[in-house]
PDB file of C-alpha atoms in Angstrom:
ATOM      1  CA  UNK J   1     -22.676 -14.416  -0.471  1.00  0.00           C
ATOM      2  CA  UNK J   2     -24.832 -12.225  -1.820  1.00  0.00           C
ATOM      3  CA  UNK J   3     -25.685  -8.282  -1.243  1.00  0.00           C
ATOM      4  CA  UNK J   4     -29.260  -9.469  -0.411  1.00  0.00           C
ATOM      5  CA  UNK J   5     -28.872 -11.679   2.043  1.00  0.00           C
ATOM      6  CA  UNK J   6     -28.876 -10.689   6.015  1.00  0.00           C
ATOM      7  CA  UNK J   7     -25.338 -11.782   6.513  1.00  0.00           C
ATOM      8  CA  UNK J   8     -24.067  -9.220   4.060  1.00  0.00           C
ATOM      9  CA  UNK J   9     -23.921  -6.100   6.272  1.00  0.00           C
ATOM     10  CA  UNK J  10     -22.132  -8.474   9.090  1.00  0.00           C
ATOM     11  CA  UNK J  11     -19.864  -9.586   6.479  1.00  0.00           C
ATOM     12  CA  UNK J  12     -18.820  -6.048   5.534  1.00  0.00           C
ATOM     13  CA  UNK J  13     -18.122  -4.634   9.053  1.00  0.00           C
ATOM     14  CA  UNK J  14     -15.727  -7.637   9.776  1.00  0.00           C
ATOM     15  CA  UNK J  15     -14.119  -6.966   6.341  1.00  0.00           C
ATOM     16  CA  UNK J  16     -13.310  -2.968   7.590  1.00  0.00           C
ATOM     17  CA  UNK J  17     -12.312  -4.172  11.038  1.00  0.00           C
ATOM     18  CA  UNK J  18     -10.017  -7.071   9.805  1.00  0.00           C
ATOM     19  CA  UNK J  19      -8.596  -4.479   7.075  1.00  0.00           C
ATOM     20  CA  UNK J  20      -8.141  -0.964   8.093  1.00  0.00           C
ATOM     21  CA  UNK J  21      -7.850   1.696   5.677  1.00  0.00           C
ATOM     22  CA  UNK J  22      -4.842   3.014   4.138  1.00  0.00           C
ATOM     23  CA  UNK J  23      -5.707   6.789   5.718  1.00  0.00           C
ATOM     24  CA  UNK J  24      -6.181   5.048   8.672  1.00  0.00           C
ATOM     25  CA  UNK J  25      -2.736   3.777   8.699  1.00  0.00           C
ATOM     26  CA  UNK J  26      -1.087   6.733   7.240  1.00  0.00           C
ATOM     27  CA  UNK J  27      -3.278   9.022   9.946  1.00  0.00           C
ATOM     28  CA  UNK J  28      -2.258   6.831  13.103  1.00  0.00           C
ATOM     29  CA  UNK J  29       1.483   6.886  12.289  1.00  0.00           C
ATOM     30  CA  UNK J  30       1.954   3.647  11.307  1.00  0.00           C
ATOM     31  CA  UNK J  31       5.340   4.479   9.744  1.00  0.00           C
ATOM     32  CA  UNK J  32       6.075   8.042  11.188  1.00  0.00           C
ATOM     33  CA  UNK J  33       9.623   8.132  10.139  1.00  0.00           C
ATOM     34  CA  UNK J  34       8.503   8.350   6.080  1.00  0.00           C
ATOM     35  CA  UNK J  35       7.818  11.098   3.957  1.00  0.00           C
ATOM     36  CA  UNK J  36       4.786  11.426   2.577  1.00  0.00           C
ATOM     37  CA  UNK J  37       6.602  10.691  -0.884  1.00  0.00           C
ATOM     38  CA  UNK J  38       8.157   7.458   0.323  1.00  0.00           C
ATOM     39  CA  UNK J  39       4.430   6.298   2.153  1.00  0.00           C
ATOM     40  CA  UNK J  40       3.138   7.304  -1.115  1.00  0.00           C
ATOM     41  CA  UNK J  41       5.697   4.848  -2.870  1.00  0.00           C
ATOM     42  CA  UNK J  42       4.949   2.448   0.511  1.00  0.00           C
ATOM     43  CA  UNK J  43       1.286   2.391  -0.745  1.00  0.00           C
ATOM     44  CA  UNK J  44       1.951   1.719  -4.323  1.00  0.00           C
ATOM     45  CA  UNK J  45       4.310  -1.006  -3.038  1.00  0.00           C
ATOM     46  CA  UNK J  46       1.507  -2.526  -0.958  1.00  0.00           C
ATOM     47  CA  UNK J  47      -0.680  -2.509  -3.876  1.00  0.00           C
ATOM     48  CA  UNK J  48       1.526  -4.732  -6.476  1.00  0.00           C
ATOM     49  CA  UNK J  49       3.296  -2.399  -8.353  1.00  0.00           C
ATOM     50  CA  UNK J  50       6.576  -2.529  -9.990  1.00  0.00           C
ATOM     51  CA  UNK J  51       8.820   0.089 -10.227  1.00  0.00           C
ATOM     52  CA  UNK J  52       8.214   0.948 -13.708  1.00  0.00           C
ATOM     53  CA  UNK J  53       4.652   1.598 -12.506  1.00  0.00           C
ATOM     54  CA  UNK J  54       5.303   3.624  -9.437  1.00  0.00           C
ATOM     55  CA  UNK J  55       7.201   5.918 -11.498  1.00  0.00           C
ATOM     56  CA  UNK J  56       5.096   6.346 -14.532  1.00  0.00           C
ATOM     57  CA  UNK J  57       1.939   6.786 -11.802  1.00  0.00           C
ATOM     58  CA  UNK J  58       4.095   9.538  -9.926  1.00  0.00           C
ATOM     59  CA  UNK J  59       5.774  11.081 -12.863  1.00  0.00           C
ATOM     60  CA  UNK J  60       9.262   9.953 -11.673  1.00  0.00           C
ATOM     61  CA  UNK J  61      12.092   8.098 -13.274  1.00  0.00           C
ATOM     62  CA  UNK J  62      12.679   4.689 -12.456  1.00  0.00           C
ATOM     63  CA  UNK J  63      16.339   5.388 -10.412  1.00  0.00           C
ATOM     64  CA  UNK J  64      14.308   8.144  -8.087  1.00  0.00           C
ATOM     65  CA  UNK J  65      11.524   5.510  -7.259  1.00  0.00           C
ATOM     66  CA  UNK J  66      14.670   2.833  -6.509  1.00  0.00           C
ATOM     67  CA  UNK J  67      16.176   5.687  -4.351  1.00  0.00           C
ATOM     68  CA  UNK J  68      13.211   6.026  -2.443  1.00  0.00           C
ATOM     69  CA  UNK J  69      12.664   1.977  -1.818  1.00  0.00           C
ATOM     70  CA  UNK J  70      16.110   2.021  -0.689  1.00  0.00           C
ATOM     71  CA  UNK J  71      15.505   4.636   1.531  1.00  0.00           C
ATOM     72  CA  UNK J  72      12.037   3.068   2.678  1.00  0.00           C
ATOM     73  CA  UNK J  73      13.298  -0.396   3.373  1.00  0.00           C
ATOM     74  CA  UNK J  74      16.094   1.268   5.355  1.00  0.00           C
ATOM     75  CA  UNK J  75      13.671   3.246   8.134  1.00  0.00           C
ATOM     76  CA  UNK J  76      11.142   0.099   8.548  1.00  0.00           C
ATOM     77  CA  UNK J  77      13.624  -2.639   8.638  1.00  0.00           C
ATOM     78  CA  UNK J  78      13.319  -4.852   5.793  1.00  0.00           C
ATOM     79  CA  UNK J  79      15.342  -6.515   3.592  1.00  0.00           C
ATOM     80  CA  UNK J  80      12.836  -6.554   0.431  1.00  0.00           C
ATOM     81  CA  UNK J  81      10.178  -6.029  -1.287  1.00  0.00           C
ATOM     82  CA  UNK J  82       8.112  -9.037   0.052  1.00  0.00           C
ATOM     83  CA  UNK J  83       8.622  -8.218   3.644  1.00  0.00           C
ATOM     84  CA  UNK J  84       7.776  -4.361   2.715  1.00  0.00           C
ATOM     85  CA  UNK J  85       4.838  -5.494   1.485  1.00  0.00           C
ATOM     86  CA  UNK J  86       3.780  -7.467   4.211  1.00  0.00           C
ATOM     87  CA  UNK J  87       4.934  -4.420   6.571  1.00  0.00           C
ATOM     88  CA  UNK J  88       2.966  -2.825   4.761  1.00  0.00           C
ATOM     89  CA  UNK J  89      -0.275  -4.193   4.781  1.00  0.00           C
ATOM     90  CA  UNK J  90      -0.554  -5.039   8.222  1.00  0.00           C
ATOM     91  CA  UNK J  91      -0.156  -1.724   8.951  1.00  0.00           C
ATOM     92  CA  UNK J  92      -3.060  -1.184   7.040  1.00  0.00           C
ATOM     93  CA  UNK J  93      -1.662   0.267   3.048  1.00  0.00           C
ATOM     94  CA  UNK J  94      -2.088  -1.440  -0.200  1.00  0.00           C
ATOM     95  CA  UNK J  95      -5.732  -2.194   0.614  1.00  0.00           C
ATOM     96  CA  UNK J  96      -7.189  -0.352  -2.089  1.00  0.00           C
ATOM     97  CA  UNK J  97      -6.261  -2.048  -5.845  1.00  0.00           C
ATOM     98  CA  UNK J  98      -3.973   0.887  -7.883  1.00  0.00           C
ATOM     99  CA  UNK J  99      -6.031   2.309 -10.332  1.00  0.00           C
ATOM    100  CA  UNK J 100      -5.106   1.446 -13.757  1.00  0.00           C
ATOM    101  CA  UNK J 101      -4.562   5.064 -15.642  1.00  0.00           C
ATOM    102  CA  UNK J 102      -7.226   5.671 -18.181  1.00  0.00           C
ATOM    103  CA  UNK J 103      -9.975   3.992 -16.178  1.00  0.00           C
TER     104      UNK J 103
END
């Protein structure tokens, strides 16, 4: 589909109502027992990022970022990282692709 056709501006609004945003999520509570730091590394989660990248994109060592998982997975009931990330994302987080740094 292209921008030009009439189906384009239908197309969008169903995108936005099937995917809410990630403020929208955070805003609404979604996960009210985080920190912002561990909805922060929630997010980043969401998005396809490994450790190693979380903590390079929040200036953090690798064992603070694995303290904070631990922590996360704990207070919205998962098990791993796959289920966090599908927690995740239907609440609404790892919508938006990370930003590579530099670009």
């Amino acid at each position: 589909m292209m921008e030009s056709e009439p189906a384009w501006r239908d197309f969008l609004a169903a995108m936005a109502e099937f995917y809410p945003s990630a403020e929208a999520a955070t805003s609404a509570g979604s996960f009210p027992g985080l920190t912002p730091r561990e909805t922060e590394v929630l997010e980043l989660i969401a998005q396809g990022l490994d450790n190693a990248q979380i903590a390079a994109r929040l200036d953090l060592s690798e064992k603070t970022v694995r303290n904070n998982i631990t922590h996360i997975f704990d207070k919205i009931q998962v098990e791993n990282r796959g289920q966090a990330i599908v927690r995740a994302r239907e609440a609404g987080l790892g919508v938006k692709p990370a930003k590579q740094p530099g670009h």
